[in-house]
Structures are given as structure tokens and as C-alpha cells.
XYZ file of C-alpha atoms in Angstrom:
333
model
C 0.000 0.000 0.000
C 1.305 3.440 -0.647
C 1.605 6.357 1.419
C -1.021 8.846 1.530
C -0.038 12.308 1.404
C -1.618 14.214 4.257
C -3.027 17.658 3.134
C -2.036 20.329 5.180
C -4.560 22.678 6.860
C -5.401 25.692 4.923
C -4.371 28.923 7.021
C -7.687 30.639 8.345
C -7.766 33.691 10.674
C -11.137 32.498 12.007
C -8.895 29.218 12.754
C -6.306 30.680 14.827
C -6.565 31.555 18.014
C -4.320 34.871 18.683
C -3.226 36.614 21.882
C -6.265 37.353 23.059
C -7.271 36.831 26.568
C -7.816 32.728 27.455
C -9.906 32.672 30.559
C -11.045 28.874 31.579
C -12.947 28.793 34.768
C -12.351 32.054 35.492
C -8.681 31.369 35.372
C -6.779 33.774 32.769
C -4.254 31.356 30.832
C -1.589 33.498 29.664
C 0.714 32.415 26.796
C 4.007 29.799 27.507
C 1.485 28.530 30.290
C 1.044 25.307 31.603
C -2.365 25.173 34.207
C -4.573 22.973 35.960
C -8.564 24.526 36.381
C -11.002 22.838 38.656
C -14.723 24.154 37.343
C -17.156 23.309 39.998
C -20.047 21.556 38.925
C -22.282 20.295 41.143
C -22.122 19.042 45.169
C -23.217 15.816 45.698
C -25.597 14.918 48.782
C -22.944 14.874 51.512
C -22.102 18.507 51.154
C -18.474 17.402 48.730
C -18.248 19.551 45.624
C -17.914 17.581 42.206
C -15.573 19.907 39.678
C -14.153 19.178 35.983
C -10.666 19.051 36.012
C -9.100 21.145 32.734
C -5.284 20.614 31.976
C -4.499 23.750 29.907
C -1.791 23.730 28.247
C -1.269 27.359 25.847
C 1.637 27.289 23.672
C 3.939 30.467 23.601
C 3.061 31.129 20.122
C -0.882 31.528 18.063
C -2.345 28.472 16.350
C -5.233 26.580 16.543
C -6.941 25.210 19.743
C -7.472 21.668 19.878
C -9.800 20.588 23.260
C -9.036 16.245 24.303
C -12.125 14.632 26.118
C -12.291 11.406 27.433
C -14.654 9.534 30.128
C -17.893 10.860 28.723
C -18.758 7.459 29.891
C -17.646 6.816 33.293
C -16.008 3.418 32.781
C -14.113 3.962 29.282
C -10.684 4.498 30.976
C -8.204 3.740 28.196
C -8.674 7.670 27.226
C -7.720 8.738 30.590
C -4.468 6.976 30.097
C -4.089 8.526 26.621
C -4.691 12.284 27.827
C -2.250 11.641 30.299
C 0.477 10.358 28.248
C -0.156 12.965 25.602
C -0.211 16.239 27.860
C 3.102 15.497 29.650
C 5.220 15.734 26.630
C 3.961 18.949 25.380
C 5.740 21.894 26.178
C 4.252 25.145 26.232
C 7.810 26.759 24.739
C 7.240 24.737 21.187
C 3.549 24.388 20.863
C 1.550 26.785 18.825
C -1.720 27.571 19.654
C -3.793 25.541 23.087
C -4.596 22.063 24.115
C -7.456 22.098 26.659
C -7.315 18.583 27.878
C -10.075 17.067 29.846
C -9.125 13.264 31.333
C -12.474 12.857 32.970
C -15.705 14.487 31.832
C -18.433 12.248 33.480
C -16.794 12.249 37.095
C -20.102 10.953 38.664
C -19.923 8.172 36.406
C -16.126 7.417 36.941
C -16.535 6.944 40.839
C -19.558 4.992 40.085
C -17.539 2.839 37.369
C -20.583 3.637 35.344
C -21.294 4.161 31.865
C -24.052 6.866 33.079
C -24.573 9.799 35.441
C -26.569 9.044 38.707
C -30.035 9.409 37.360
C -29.215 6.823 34.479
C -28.697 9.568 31.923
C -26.238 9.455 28.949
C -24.101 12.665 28.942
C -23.203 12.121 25.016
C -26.911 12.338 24.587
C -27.163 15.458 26.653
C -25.081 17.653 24.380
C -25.415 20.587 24.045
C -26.989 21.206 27.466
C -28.761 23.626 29.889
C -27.691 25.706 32.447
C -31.142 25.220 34.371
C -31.397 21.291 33.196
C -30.927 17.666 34.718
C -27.507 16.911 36.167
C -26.393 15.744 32.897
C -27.775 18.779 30.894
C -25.733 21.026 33.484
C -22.329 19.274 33.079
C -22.661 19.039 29.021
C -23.625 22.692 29.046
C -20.471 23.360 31.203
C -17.944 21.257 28.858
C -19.473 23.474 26.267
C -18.981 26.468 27.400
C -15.491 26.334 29.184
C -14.074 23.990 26.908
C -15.853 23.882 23.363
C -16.178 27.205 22.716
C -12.784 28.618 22.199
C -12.006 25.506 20.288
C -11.222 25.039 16.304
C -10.779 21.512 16.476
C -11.933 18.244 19.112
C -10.599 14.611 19.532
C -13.406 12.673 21.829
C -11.547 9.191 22.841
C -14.369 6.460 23.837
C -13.665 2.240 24.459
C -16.173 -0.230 24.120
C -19.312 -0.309 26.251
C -19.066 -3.208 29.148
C -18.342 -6.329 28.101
C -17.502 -5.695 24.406
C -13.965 -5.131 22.638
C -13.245 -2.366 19.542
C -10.358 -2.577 17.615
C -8.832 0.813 18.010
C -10.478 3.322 15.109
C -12.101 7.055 14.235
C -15.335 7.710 13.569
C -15.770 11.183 11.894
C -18.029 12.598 9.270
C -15.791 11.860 6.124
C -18.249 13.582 3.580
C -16.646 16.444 5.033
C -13.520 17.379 3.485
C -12.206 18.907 6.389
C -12.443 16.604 8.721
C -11.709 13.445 6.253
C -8.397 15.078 6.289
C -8.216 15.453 9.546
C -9.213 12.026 10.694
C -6.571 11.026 8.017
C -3.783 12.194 9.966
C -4.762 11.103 13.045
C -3.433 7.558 11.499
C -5.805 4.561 13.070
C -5.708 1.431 10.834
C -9.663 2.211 10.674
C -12.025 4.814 10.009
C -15.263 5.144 9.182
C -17.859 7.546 8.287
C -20.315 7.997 11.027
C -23.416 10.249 10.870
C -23.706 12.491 14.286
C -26.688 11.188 16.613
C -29.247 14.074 18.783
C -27.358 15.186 21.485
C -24.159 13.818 21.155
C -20.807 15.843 21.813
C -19.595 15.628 18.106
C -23.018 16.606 17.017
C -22.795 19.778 18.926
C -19.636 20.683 17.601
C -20.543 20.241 14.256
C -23.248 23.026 14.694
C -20.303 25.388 15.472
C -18.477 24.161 12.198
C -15.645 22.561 14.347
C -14.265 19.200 13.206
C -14.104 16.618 15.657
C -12.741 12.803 15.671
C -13.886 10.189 17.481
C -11.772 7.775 18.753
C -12.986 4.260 19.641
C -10.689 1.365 20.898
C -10.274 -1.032 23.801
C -13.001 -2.251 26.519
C -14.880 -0.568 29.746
C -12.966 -0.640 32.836
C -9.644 -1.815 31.838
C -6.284 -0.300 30.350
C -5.234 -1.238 26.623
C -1.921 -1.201 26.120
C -2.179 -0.872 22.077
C -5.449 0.941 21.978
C -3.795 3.484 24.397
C -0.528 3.842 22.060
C -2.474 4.065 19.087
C -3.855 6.728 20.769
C -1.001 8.680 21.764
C 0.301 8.488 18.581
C -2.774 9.525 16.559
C -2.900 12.964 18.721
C 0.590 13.459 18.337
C 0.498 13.103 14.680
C -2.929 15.702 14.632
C -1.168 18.492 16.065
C 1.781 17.975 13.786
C -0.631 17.859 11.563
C -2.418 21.153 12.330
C 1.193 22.521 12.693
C 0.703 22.989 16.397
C 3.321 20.599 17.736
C 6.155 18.776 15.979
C 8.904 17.541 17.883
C 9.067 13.618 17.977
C 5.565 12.828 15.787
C 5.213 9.541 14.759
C 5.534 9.210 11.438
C 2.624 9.107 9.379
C 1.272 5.602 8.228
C -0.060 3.981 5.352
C -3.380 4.650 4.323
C -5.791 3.571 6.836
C -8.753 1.394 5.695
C -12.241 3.389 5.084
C -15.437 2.140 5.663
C -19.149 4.223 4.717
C -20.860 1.441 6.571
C -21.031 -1.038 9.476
C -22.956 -3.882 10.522
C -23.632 -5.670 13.974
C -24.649 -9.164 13.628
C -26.686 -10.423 16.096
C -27.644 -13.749 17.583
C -30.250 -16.017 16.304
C -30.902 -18.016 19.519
C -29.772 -17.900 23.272
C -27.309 -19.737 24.527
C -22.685 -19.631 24.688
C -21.444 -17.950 22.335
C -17.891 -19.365 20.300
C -15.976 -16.344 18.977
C -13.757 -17.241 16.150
C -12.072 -14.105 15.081
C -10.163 -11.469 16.145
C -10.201 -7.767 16.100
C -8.963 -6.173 12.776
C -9.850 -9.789 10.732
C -10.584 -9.353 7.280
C -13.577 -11.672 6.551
C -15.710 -12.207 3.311
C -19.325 -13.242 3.112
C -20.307 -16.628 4.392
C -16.757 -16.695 6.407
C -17.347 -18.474 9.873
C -17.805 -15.640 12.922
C -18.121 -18.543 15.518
C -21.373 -20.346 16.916
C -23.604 -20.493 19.404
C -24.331 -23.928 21.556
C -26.519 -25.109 24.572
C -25.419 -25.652 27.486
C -23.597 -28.930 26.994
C -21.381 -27.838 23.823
C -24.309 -29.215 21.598
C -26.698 -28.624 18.687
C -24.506 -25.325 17.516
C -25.701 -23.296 15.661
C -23.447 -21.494 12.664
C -22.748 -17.616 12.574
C -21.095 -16.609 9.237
C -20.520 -12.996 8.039
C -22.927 -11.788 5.572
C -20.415 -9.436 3.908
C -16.970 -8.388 2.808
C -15.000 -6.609 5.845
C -13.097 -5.917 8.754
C -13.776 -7.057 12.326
C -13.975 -3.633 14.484
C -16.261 -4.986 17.662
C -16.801 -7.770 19.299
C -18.722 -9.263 22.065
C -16.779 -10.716 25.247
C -19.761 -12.704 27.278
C -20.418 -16.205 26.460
C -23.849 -15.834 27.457
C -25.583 -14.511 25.114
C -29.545 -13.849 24.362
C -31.119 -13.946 21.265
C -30.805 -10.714 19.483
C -27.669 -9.546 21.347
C -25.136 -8.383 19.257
C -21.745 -10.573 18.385
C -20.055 -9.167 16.099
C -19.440 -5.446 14.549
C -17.948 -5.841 10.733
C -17.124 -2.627 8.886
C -17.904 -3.380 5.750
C -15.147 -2.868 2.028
C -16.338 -0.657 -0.511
């Protein structure tokens, strides 16, 4: 496979963010600055107050700013690791423009080791928020405000809800140029055109004409070691990309695999489920998936891929209902 050329992004005054004032939290981020903002949010019932920790890190000279959000769900941890890996080997002498970098969005639902807020809502279906709404309303309107707003460009790093696995890829809307580009650089072996759903984070930001990646890889509740450095890398490569931050980007990789559609195939009876493929597999139509048995290891029941494509998802419970999902293929063109 050859080398795609990344195109470089086109210089834009309303793309640059200049000297102006940078005031997070009521904090005033001056330029060559490296600060840590705790925006209070809400107290919980025993008096303690909840905040949203903000790493900003503003470089000493104008570009773009680029905001890094992870635990929107509460137990998708491998972005946590990521953010952290990422923001202590910037320097604020070399970068140009910001990185606002927020480890932990959905705090409630990380000291929960929950996917959701306390009252069961989703906060990436609470986007963009209200100041006088439900607890997840409130916090999505805050992250909007403090953090999206003086941003030209997101990354939003997700895992695999509880009990699944996703081979590490981007979703992005690549019918726009812009972002296709973007996502392009970021380098994961995948990605794949995803519409934006109601109330989502990268829905909201596409209102405000900012392009924003999503990265998915890994499971709930655990650390993955290559989903977290393909991670890393892909951010480091972005803001070389966007010219922001150089020094020591991985080079740029072969052309990553595209995909306009996916495809979750689901089982056709209860009962344990036999995976037999891996993340990343190519498979072809009618290509064994696994099967499903009783009980006793009998009377399985065959579960073949109904199209050309890659493995990106999987299931990791043996027990499995009928109807639940198995397998996510992104399917070839």
C-alpha cells in the first residue's frame, strides 16, 4: 500500500486563536502557560463539591486550539491513560496555539464505574446542554462552554461499552472534506464515516463548524496497552498535523482502511457464544464468525458474516440472548 499524502490545513484567521485573553474557569491562561482549572459543577448529597478538572496547556506562540475529552462514559478508561500520556510531553515553549485537555468528563460516572450519570442519563446524549437542566444537561452545558467554545478543532476518545472489545479506530463525518483530512492524519488502521446522533458531543460541535474525531478502541474498565498507544500516537500526529506541535511525531502511516458502513450481527438463539475471530480480521461473506451452543457444547448453531469486511467490535460474554449483538464488521467498498 502506498503512502497517503496528508493535506495540510489551509491557514484561516477564524482558525487561529491569537493573543487574546484565554480565561477557563475564570482562570486567565496566559501564553508559555502550563495550568490545571477545577470548574465546579455540582455538590453531591454529603455537602463534597464535584468539579471538571481542565489541563491547559497554551503554547507560547498563536495556532489553533485543539480541546481532548475522554470519560464521557464513566467506565471507558483507556482515554484517561491517553490524555495523560499525551499532555506530559507537550511543552508550552514549542507548541503553537492551546490544548485544553479534559481526562475525565463524566466524574459521577467514573466513581460509580458507570457508563451513566446518577439518574441513568447518557451525557453524550445530553449535548449541548442547559444551564437550568438535569444533572447531565448542566455538566454538558459546562464542557461546552469552558471547553468547546474557544475551540477550532476536538478529539473525543471512547472504548467499548461493558463487556464488548473495539479494535482501536475514528469515527468522523468523512463527507466532510475537512475533517476526512483530519481524521486522516490522526493515522488509526480504521475509520469510518459515522453520521452524528441528537445530542451527542460531536453533534454539537458540528453546529459550530468545528471538526471533531472520534476515537474508539479497547473495553470498559480496563487499560489497553495498544489501543492506548495508538492513541497517543494519533494525537501526536494531529497536532503535527495542524502545525501545532512537531517535535518527535510519529511518522505518518499507510493509508488507513475506510469504511461508509457497518454492521452488527446479532444472535439467532440464546445460549454460549464461540468467537472465532479477532479484532482487525478481514472476513468475506459466508466466512465463519463462531457459533452459538446449549449448554452442553451441543446442537450449535453457525454464525457466518454476511459481507466483505473488517472485524472492528466484538462481544466478550459467552452468554448470550437472542438478538444480542456478536459481532461489529465494517464493511469494504
Amino acid at each position: 500500500m502506498s503512502v497517503d499524502p496528508v493535506v495540510p490545513p489551509v491557514p484561516n484567521s477564524q482558525l487561529v486563536s491569537g493573543r487574546s485573553p484565554l480565561v477557563i474557569g475564570g482562570v486567565n491562561i496566559s501564553p508559555g502557560k502550563r495550568t490545571k482549572v477545577e470548574i465546579p459543577v455540582a455538590r453531591l448529597p454529603t455537602g463534597t463539591t464535584m468539579s471538571l478538572p481542565v489541563a491547559v496547556v497554551r503554547g507560547r506562540y498563536p495556532g489553533p486550539c485543539i480541546w481532548l475529552s475522554a470519560a464521557i462514559h464513566g467506565d471507558e478508561l483507556n482515554g484517561v491513560e491517553i490524555i495523560r500520556r499525551v499532555i506530559h510531553t507537550i511543552k508550552p515553549s514549542f507548541l503553537h496555539g492551546t490544548v485544553l485537555a479534559v481526562p475525565v468528563v463524566n466524574i459521577f460516572g467514573l466513581i460509580e464505574q458507570s457508563r451513566y450519570l446518577p439518574d441513568r442519563r447518557d451525557l453524550n446524549r445530553s449535548f449541548p446542554g442547559s444551564s437550568r437542566g438535569s444533572l447531565a444537561a448542566r455538566l454538558a452545558a459546562i464542557f461546552m462552554r469552558e471547553v468547546v467554545s474557544h475551540c477550532t478543532h476536538g478529539i473525543d476518545l471512547h472504548t467499548a461499552a461493558i463487556h464488548r472489545d473495539n479494535f482501536p479506530q475514528v469515527r468522523a463525518n468523512l463527507k466532510d472534506p475537512t475533517t476526512h483530512h483530519f481524521a486522516k492524519a490522526f493515522g488509526a488502521p480504521i475509520i469510518i464515516h459515522a453520521g452524528t446522533r441528537d445530542g451527542s458531543l460531536r453533534e454539537s460541535a458540528a453546529q459550530r463548524n468545528i471538526p471533531t474525531l472520534l476515537y474508539e478502541g479497547g473495553e470498559a474498565l480496563r487499560f489497553g496497552e495498544e489501543a492506548i498507544r495508538v492513541g497517543v500516537e494519533g494525537i501526536r500526529r494531529s497536532l503535527a498535523y495542524l502545525d501545532m506541535y512537531t517535535l518527535d511525531a510519529p511518522p505518518q502511516v499507510v493509508i488507513p482502511v475506510e469504511s461508509y458502513e457497518t454492521r452488527w450481527i446479532r444472535a439467532s438463539r440464546g445460549g454460549l457464544w464461540h468467537r472465532q475471530v479477532t479484532l482487525g480480521q478481514r472476513v468475506s461473506p459466508k466466512d465463519s464468525l463462531g457459533f452459538i451452543t446449549d449448554s452442553f457444547g451441543e446442537k450449535p448453531t453457525p454464525v457466518r458474516s454476511p459481507a466483505d469486511g473488517w472485524i472492528i467490535g466484538h462481544n466478550q460474554n459467552p452468554l448470550i440472548h437472542q438478538g444480542d449483538a456478536l459481532v461489529h464488521i465494517a464493511k469494504s467498498e
